[in-house]
C-alpha cells in the first residue's frame, strides 16, 4: 500500500498513512492567505507545546494535525488547545 510516504504495510501503514504531505499543508496555507487570513505553520504537537510554553497564542488554529503515537493521537492537539482556550477547527478530543 502507498500513502504518499512510500510503500507501507501493516502497522506502519496505519501509523503514518494519515499524515498530510507538505504540499497539502502548503496548499491549505495558500488558500487561507488568499481569502485574507494571516497564517503561521505551527508544526507537530511537540512544537505546539514549545510555542505555548513560550507564551505564543493564536486567534484560531486550523487543525489538521495528527499526534505521533497511540490510539488517541488525533485528540492530542485539540486537547492541548482546549487547555489553553484556543479555538480550533475540525476534530475535537
PDB file of N, CA, C and O in Angstrom, residues 22-80:
ATOM      1  N   UNK A  22       3.572  17.643   2.831  1.00  0.00           N
ATOM      2  CA  UNK A  22       3.868  19.074   2.938  1.00  0.00           C
ATOM      3  C   UNK A  22       3.153  19.874   1.861  1.00  0.00           C
ATOM      4  O   UNK A  22       2.702  20.993   2.121  1.00  0.00           O
ATOM      5  N   UNK A  23       2.994  19.333   0.648  1.00  0.00           N
ATOM      6  CA  UNK A  23       2.302  20.099  -0.400  1.00  0.00           C
ATOM      7  C   UNK A  23       0.832  20.314  -0.050  1.00  0.00           C
ATOM      8  O   UNK A  23       0.239  21.323  -0.421  1.00  0.00           O
ATOM      9  N   UNK A  24       0.231  19.406   0.708  1.00  0.00           N
ATOM     10  CA  UNK A  24      -1.142  19.601   1.180  1.00  0.00           C
ATOM     11  C   UNK A  24      -1.192  20.760   2.169  1.00  0.00           C
ATOM     12  O   UNK A  24      -2.054  21.642   2.080  1.00  0.00           O
ATOM     13  N   UNK A  25      -0.266  20.770   3.105  1.00  0.00           N
ATOM     14  CA  UNK A  25      -0.191  21.847   4.096  1.00  0.00           C
ATOM     15  C   UNK A  25       0.050  23.182   3.395  1.00  0.00           C
ATOM     16  O   UNK A  25      -0.620  24.178   3.693  1.00  0.00           O
ATOM     17  N   UNK A  26       0.964  23.213   2.441  1.00  0.00           N
ATOM     18  CA  UNK A  26       1.270  24.436   1.704  1.00  0.00           C
ATOM     19  C   UNK A  26       0.061  24.943   0.930  1.00  0.00           C
ATOM     20  O   UNK A  26      -0.206  26.148   0.888  1.00  0.00           O
ATOM     21  N   UNK A  27      -0.693  24.034   0.317  1.00  0.00           N
ATOM     22  CA  UNK A  27      -1.888  24.417  -0.446  1.00  0.00           C
ATOM     23  C   UNK A  27      -2.969  24.998   0.449  1.00  0.00           C
ATOM     24  O   UNK A  27      -3.616  25.989   0.100  1.00  0.00           O
ATOM     25  N   UNK A  28      -3.175  24.372   1.610  1.00  0.00           N
ATOM     26  CA  UNK A  28      -4.160  24.899   2.558  1.00  0.00           C
ATOM     27  C   UNK A  28      -3.754  26.285   3.055  1.00  0.00           C
ATOM     28  O   UNK A  28      -4.581  27.195   3.141  1.00  0.00           O
ATOM     29  N   UNK A  29      -2.480  26.439   3.355  1.00  0.00           N
ATOM     30  CA  UNK A  29      -1.989  27.736   3.826  1.00  0.00           C
ATOM     31  C   UNK A  29      -2.166  28.807   2.748  1.00  0.00           C
ATOM     32  O   UNK A  29      -2.617  29.917   3.035  1.00  0.00           O
ATOM     33  N   UNK A  30      -1.863  28.476   1.502  1.00  0.00           N
ATOM     34  CA  UNK A  30      -2.017  29.427   0.406  1.00  0.00           C
ATOM     35  C   UNK A  30      -3.483  29.816   0.212  1.00  0.00           C
ATOM     36  O   UNK A  30      -3.796  30.993  -0.011  1.00  0.00           O
ATOM     37  N   UNK A  31      -4.376  28.846   0.322  1.00  0.00           N
ATOM     38  CA  UNK A  31      -5.803  29.130   0.165  1.00  0.00           C
ATOM     39  C   UNK A  31      -6.310  30.039   1.285  1.00  0.00           C
ATOM     40  O   UNK A  31      -7.095  30.971   1.034  1.00  0.00           O
ATOM     41  N   UNK A  32      -5.877  29.797   2.506  1.00  0.00           N
ATOM     42  CA  UNK A  32      -6.290  30.638   3.629  1.00  0.00           C
ATOM     43  C   UNK A  32      -5.758  32.060   3.483  1.00  0.00           C
ATOM     44  O   UNK A  32      -6.463  33.034   3.765  1.00  0.00           O
ATOM     45  N   UNK A  33      -4.533  32.179   3.027  1.00  0.00           N
ATOM     46  CA  UNK A  33      -3.959  33.518   2.815  1.00  0.00           C
ATOM     47  C   UNK A  33      -4.688  34.251   1.697  1.00  0.00           C
ATOM     48  O   UNK A  33      -4.905  35.459   1.782  1.00  0.00           O
ATOM     49  N   UNK A  34      -5.065  33.510   0.662  1.00  0.00           N
ATOM     50  CA  UNK A  34      -5.747  34.106  -0.489  1.00  0.00           C
ATOM     51  C   UNK A  34      -7.072  34.732  -0.086  1.00  0.00           C
ATOM     52  O   UNK A  34      -7.484  35.739  -0.655  1.00  0.00           O
ATOM     53  N   UNK A  35      -7.748  34.178   0.917  1.00  0.00           N
ATOM     54  CA  UNK A  35      -9.025  34.745   1.341  1.00  0.00           C
ATOM     55  C   UNK A  35      -8.864  35.698   2.537  1.00  0.00           C
ATOM     56  O   UNK A  35      -9.844  36.077   3.164  1.00  0.00           O
ATOM     57  N   UNK A  36      -7.617  36.060   2.844  1.00  0.00           N
ATOM     58  CA  UNK A  36      -7.381  37.132   3.792  1.00  0.00           C
ATOM     59  C   UNK A  36      -6.905  36.763   5.181  1.00  0.00           C
ATOM     60  O   UNK A  36      -6.752  37.641   6.027  1.00  0.00           O
ATOM     61  N   UNK A  37      -6.655  35.483   5.439  1.00  0.00           N
ATOM     62  CA  UNK A  37      -6.166  35.095   6.758  1.00  0.00           C
ATOM     63  C   UNK A  37      -4.653  35.206   6.832  1.00  0.00           C
ATOM     64  O   UNK A  37      -3.956  34.937   5.863  1.00  0.00           O
ATOM     65  N   UNK A  38      -4.154  35.625   7.996  1.00  0.00           N
ATOM     66  CA  UNK A  38      -2.724  35.538   8.268  1.00  0.00           C
ATOM     67  C   UNK A  38      -2.476  34.140   8.797  1.00  0.00           C
ATOM     68  O   UNK A  38      -3.230  33.642   9.634  1.00  0.00           O
ATOM     69  N   UNK A  39      -1.430  33.483   8.333  1.00  0.00           N
ATOM     70  CA  UNK A  39      -1.172  32.106   8.745  1.00  0.00           C
ATOM     71  C   UNK A  39       0.221  31.957   9.319  1.00  0.00           C
ATOM     72  O   UNK A  39       1.127  32.736   9.028  1.00  0.00           O
ATOM     73  N   UNK A  40       0.354  30.935  10.132  1.00  0.00           N
ATOM     74  CA  UNK A  40       1.642  30.558  10.711  1.00  0.00           C
ATOM     75  C   UNK A  40       1.620  29.038  10.879  1.00  0.00           C
ATOM     76  O   UNK A  40       0.727  28.504  11.534  1.00  0.00           O
ATOM     77  N   UNK A  41       2.567  28.360  10.310  1.00  0.00           N
ATOM     78  CA  UNK A  41       2.648  26.921  10.482  1.00  0.00           C
ATOM     79  C   UNK A  41       3.240  26.627  11.854  1.00  0.00           C
ATOM     80  O   UNK A  41       4.302  27.136  12.197  1.00  0.00           O
ATOM     81  N   UNK A  42       2.532  25.822  12.632  1.00  0.00           N
ATOM     82  CA  UNK A  42       2.983  25.507  13.986  1.00  0.00           C
ATOM     83  C   UNK A  42       3.861  24.268  13.992  1.00  0.00           C
ATOM     84  O   UNK A  42       4.870  24.221  14.673  1.00  0.00           O
ATOM     85  N   UNK A  43       3.480  23.238  13.267  1.00  0.00           N
ATOM     86  CA  UNK A  43       4.259  22.005  13.240  1.00  0.00           C
ATOM     87  C   UNK A  43       3.564  20.893  14.005  1.00  0.00           C
ATOM     88  O   UNK A  43       2.346  20.847  14.069  1.00  0.00           O
ATOM     89  N   UNK A  44       4.333  20.022  14.603  1.00  0.00           N
ATOM     90  CA  UNK A  44       3.752  18.872  15.311  1.00  0.00           C
ATOM     91  C   UNK A  44       3.368  19.237  16.743  1.00  0.00           C
ATOM     92  O   UNK A  44       3.546  20.365  17.193  1.00  0.00           O
ATOM     93  N   UNK A  45       2.845  18.264  17.475  1.00  0.00           N
ATOM     94  CA  UNK A  45       2.350  18.532  18.835  1.00  0.00           C
ATOM     95  C   UNK A  45       3.463  18.988  19.779  1.00  0.00           C
ATOM     96  O   UNK A  45       3.217  19.798  20.680  1.00  0.00           O
ATOM     97  N   UNK A  46       4.678  18.517  19.578  1.00  0.00           N
ATOM     98  CA  UNK A  46       5.783  18.957  20.435  1.00  0.00           C
ATOM     99  C   UNK A  46       6.131  20.420  20.155  1.00  0.00           C
ATOM    100  O   UNK A  46       6.433  21.184  21.075  1.00  0.00           O
ATOM    101  N   UNK A  47       6.092  20.818  18.903  1.00  0.00           N
ATOM    102  CA  UNK A  47       6.339  22.211  18.549  1.00  0.00           C
ATOM    103  C   UNK A  47       5.216  23.109  19.064  1.00  0.00           C
ATOM    104  O   UNK A  47       5.459  24.238  19.482  1.00  0.00           O
ATOM    105  N   UNK A  48       3.990  22.601  19.061  1.00  0.00           N
ATOM    106  CA  UNK A  48       2.866  23.340  19.629  1.00  0.00           C
ATOM    107  C   UNK A  48       3.092  23.590  21.118  1.00  0.00           C
ATOM    108  O   UNK A  48       2.936  24.715  21.601  1.00  0.00           O
ATOM    109  N   UNK A  49       3.478  22.559  21.847  1.00  0.00           N
ATOM    110  CA  UNK A  49       3.727  22.685  23.286  1.00  0.00           C
ATOM    111  C   UNK A  49       4.845  23.691  23.550  1.00  0.00           C
ATOM    112  O   UNK A  49       4.737  24.541  24.444  1.00  0.00           O
ATOM    113  N   UNK A  50       5.914  23.628  22.769  1.00  0.00           N
ATOM    114  CA  UNK A  50       7.021  24.576  22.937  1.00  0.00           C
ATOM    115  C   UNK A  50       6.558  26.011  22.700  1.00  0.00           C
ATOM    116  O   UNK A  50       6.921  26.915  23.456  1.00  0.00           O
ATOM    117  N   UNK A  51       5.774  26.225  21.641  1.00  0.00           N
ATOM    118  CA  UNK A  51       5.290  27.574  21.334  1.00  0.00           C
ATOM    119  C   UNK A  51       4.376  28.092  22.439  1.00  0.00           C
ATOM    120  O   UNK A  51       4.483  29.251  22.856  1.00  0.00           O
ATOM    121  N   UNK A  52       3.493  27.247  22.945  1.00  0.00           N
ATOM    122  CA  UNK A  52       2.598  27.651  24.022  1.00  0.00           C
ATOM    123  C   UNK A  52       3.378  27.960  25.304  1.00  0.00           C
ATOM    124  O   UNK A  52       3.091  28.945  25.986  1.00  0.00           O
ATOM    125  N   UNK A  53       4.374  27.149  25.612  1.00  0.00           N
ATOM    126  CA  UNK A  53       5.201  27.376  26.803  1.00  0.00           C
ATOM    127  C   UNK A  53       5.969  28.693  26.699  1.00  0.00           C
ATOM    128  O   UNK A  53       6.252  29.335  27.714  1.00  0.00           O
ATOM    129  N   UNK A  54       6.271  29.104  25.473  1.00  0.00           N
ATOM    130  CA  UNK A  54       6.968  30.373  25.250  1.00  0.00           C
ATOM    131  C   UNK A  54       6.007  31.562  25.239  1.00  0.00           C
ATOM    132  O   UNK A  54       6.424  32.702  25.034  1.00  0.00           O
ATOM    133  N   UNK A  55       4.697  31.294  25.430  1.00  0.00           N
ATOM    134  CA  UNK A  55       3.723  32.373  25.501  1.00  0.00           C
ATOM    135  C   UNK A  55       2.991  32.677  24.215  1.00  0.00           C
ATOM    136  O   UNK A  55       2.225  33.645  24.144  1.00  0.00           O
ATOM    137  N   UNK A  56       3.207  31.888  23.202  1.00  0.00           N
ATOM    138  CA  UNK A  56       2.557  32.115  21.912  1.00  0.00           C
ATOM    139  C   UNK A  56       1.063  31.826  22.020  1.00  0.00           C
ATOM    140  O   UNK A  56       0.656  30.899  22.711  1.00  0.00           O
ATOM    141  N   UNK A  57       0.237  32.639  21.366  1.00  0.00           N
ATOM    142  CA  UNK A  57      -1.216  32.443  21.305  1.00  0.00           C
ATOM    143  C   UNK A  57      -1.688  32.710  19.883  1.00  0.00           C
ATOM    144  O   UNK A  57      -1.047  33.448  19.138  1.00  0.00           O
ATOM    145  N   UNK A  58      -2.810  32.123  19.517  1.00  0.00           N
ATOM    146  CA  UNK A  58      -3.420  32.334  18.212  1.00  0.00           C
ATOM    147  C   UNK A  58      -4.895  32.595  18.394  1.00  0.00           C
ATOM    148  O   UNK A  58      -5.501  32.126  19.365  1.00  0.00           O
ATOM    149  N   UNK A  59      -5.496  33.323  17.457  1.00  0.00           N
ATOM    150  CA  UNK A  59      -6.932  33.573  17.491  1.00  0.00           C
ATOM    151  C   UNK A  59      -7.722  32.317  17.127  1.00  0.00           C
ATOM    152  O   UNK A  59      -8.816  32.105  17.633  1.00  0.00           O
ATOM    153  N   UNK A  60      -7.180  31.515  16.231  1.00  0.00           N
ATOM    154  CA  UNK A  60      -7.833  30.300  15.770  1.00  0.00           C
ATOM    155  C   UNK A  60      -6.773  29.385  15.180  1.00  0.00           C
ATOM    156  O   UNK A  60      -5.867  29.847  14.488  1.00  0.00           O
ATOM    157  N   UNK A  61      -6.862  28.102  15.465  1.00  0.00           N
ATOM    158  CA  UNK A  61      -5.934  27.127  14.889  1.00  0.00           C
ATOM    159  C   UNK A  61      -6.694  26.270  13.896  1.00  0.00           C
ATOM    160  O   UNK A  61      -7.750  25.723  14.202  1.00  0.00           O
ATOM    161  N   UNK A  62      -6.176  26.202  12.686  1.00  0.00           N
ATOM    162  CA  UNK A  62      -6.705  25.342  11.629  1.00  0.00           C
ATOM    163  C   UNK A  62      -6.034  23.989  11.817  1.00  0.00           C
ATOM    164  O   UNK A  62      -4.925  23.761  11.357  1.00  0.00           O
ATOM    165  N   UNK A  63      -6.696  23.102  12.522  1.00  0.00           N
ATOM    166  CA  UNK A  63      -6.077  21.868  12.967  1.00  0.00           C
ATOM    167  C   UNK A  63      -6.277  20.725  11.979  1.00  0.00           C
ATOM    168  O   UNK A  63      -7.383  20.217  11.822  1.00  0.00           O
ATOM    169  N   UNK A  64      -5.203  20.316  11.344  1.00  0.00           N
ATOM    170  CA  UNK A  64      -5.214  19.076  10.562  1.00  0.00           C
ATOM    171  C   UNK A  64      -4.149  18.123  11.097  1.00  0.00           C
ATOM    172  O   UNK A  64      -3.787  17.155  10.460  1.00  0.00           O
ATOM    173  N   UNK A  65      -3.651  18.432  12.293  1.00  0.00           N
ATOM    174  CA  UNK A  65      -2.533  17.685  12.857  1.00  0.00           C
ATOM    175  C   UNK A  65      -2.950  16.314  13.371  1.00  0.00           C
ATOM    176  O   UNK A  65      -4.079  16.101  13.794  1.00  0.00           O
ATOM    177  N   UNK A  66      -2.019  15.422  13.353  1.00  0.00           N
ATOM    178  CA  UNK A  66      -2.126  14.108  13.968  1.00  0.00           C
ATOM    179  C   UNK A  66      -1.074  14.058  15.069  1.00  0.00           C
ATOM    180  O   UNK A  66       0.027  14.548  14.887  1.00  0.00           O
ATOM    181  N   UNK A  67      -1.422  13.473  16.193  1.00  0.00           N
ATOM    182  CA  UNK A  67      -0.395  13.193  17.185  1.00  0.00           C
ATOM    183  C   UNK A  67       0.527  12.119  16.613  1.00  0.00           C
ATOM    184  O   UNK A  67       0.269  11.558  15.553  1.00  0.00           O
ATOM    185  N   UNK A  68       1.573  11.837  17.307  1.00  0.00           N
ATOM    186  CA  UNK A  68       2.559  10.906  16.764  1.00  0.00           C
ATOM    187  C   UNK A  68       2.398   9.475  17.243  1.00  0.00           C
ATOM    188  O   UNK A  68       2.799   8.550  16.548  1.00  0.00           O
ATOM    189  N   UNK A  69       1.800   9.261  18.413  1.00  0.00           N
ATOM    190  CA  UNK A  69       1.783   7.913  18.971  1.00  0.00           C
ATOM    191  C   UNK A  69       0.430   7.599  19.612  1.00  0.00           C
ATOM    192  O   UNK A  69      -0.237   8.486  20.132  1.00  0.00           O
ATOM    193  N   UNK A  70       0.065   6.340  19.621  1.00  0.00           N
ATOM    194  CA  UNK A  70      -1.083   5.851  20.368  1.00  0.00           C
ATOM    195  C   UNK A  70      -2.413   5.987  19.664  1.00  0.00           C
ATOM    196  O   UNK A  70      -2.555   6.684  18.657  1.00  0.00           O
ATOM    197  N   UNK A  71      -3.393   5.309  20.239  1.00  0.00           N
ATOM    198  CA  UNK A  71      -4.729   5.310  19.665  1.00  0.00           C
ATOM    199  C   UNK A  71      -5.389   6.679  19.726  1.00  0.00           C
ATOM    200  O   UNK A  71      -6.241   6.995  18.912  1.00  0.00           O
ATOM    201  N   UNK A  72      -5.035   7.494  20.696  1.00  0.00           N
ATOM    202  CA  UNK A  72      -5.638   8.815  20.849  1.00  0.00           C
ATOM    203  C   UNK A  72      -4.887   9.927  20.159  1.00  0.00           C
ATOM    204  O   UNK A  72      -5.089  11.101  20.470  1.00  0.00           O
ATOM    205  N   UNK A  73      -4.047   9.589  19.188  1.00  0.00           N
ATOM    206  CA  UNK A  73      -3.175  10.610  18.585  1.00  0.00           C
ATOM    207  C   UNK A  73      -3.939  11.728  17.886  1.00  0.00           C
ATOM    208  O   UNK A  73      -3.433  12.826  17.762  1.00  0.00           O
ATOM    209  N   UNK A  74      -5.168  11.471  17.431  1.00  0.00           N
ATOM    210  CA  UNK A  74      -5.925  12.538  16.780  1.00  0.00           C
ATOM    211  C   UNK A  74      -6.484  13.534  17.780  1.00  0.00           C
ATOM    212  O   UNK A  74      -6.900  14.621  17.416  1.00  0.00           O
ATOM    213  N   UNK A  75      -6.501  13.177  19.048  1.00  0.00           N
ATOM    214  CA  UNK A  75      -7.060  14.072  20.063  1.00  0.00           C
ATOM    215  C   UNK A  75      -6.000  14.904  20.779  1.00  0.00           C
ATOM    216  O   UNK A  75      -6.344  15.770  21.588  1.00  0.00           O
ATOM    217  N   UNK A  76      -4.731  14.688  20.490  1.00  0.00           N
ATOM    218  CA  UNK A  76      -3.658  15.375  21.219  1.00  0.00           C
ATOM    219  C   UNK A  76      -3.723  16.886  21.025  1.00  0.00           C
ATOM    220  O   UNK A  76      -3.771  17.644  21.996  1.00  0.00           O
ATOM    221  N   UNK A  77      -3.715  17.351  19.793  1.00  0.00           N
ATOM    222  CA  UNK A  77      -3.705  18.796  19.532  1.00  0.00           C
ATOM    223  C   UNK A  77      -4.984  19.455  20.034  1.00  0.00           C
ATOM    224  O   UNK A  77      -4.914  20.461  20.735  1.00  0.00           O
ATOM    225  N   UNK A  78      -6.188  18.926  19.739  1.00  0.00           N
ATOM    226  CA  UNK A  78      -7.390  19.562  20.292  1.00  0.00           C
ATOM    227  C   UNK A  78      -7.393  19.609  21.818  1.00  0.00           C
ATOM    228  O   UNK A  78      -7.813  20.612  22.403  1.00  0.00           O
ATOM    229  N   UNK A  79      -6.933  18.571  22.478  1.00  0.00           N
ATOM    230  CA  UNK A  79      -6.913  18.560  23.942  1.00  0.00           C
ATOM    231  C   UNK A  79      -5.972  19.636  24.488  1.00  0.00           C
ATOM    232  O   UNK A  79      -6.305  20.329  25.455  1.00  0.00           O
ATOM    233  N   UNK A  80      -4.818  19.782  23.869  1.00  0.00           N
ATOM    234  CA  UNK A  80      -3.871  20.828  24.300  1.00  0.00           C
ATOM    235  C   UNK A  80      -4.485  22.211  24.079  1.00  0.00           C
ATOM    236  O   UNK A  80      -4.449  23.069  24.961  1.00  0.00           O
TER     237      UNK A  80
END
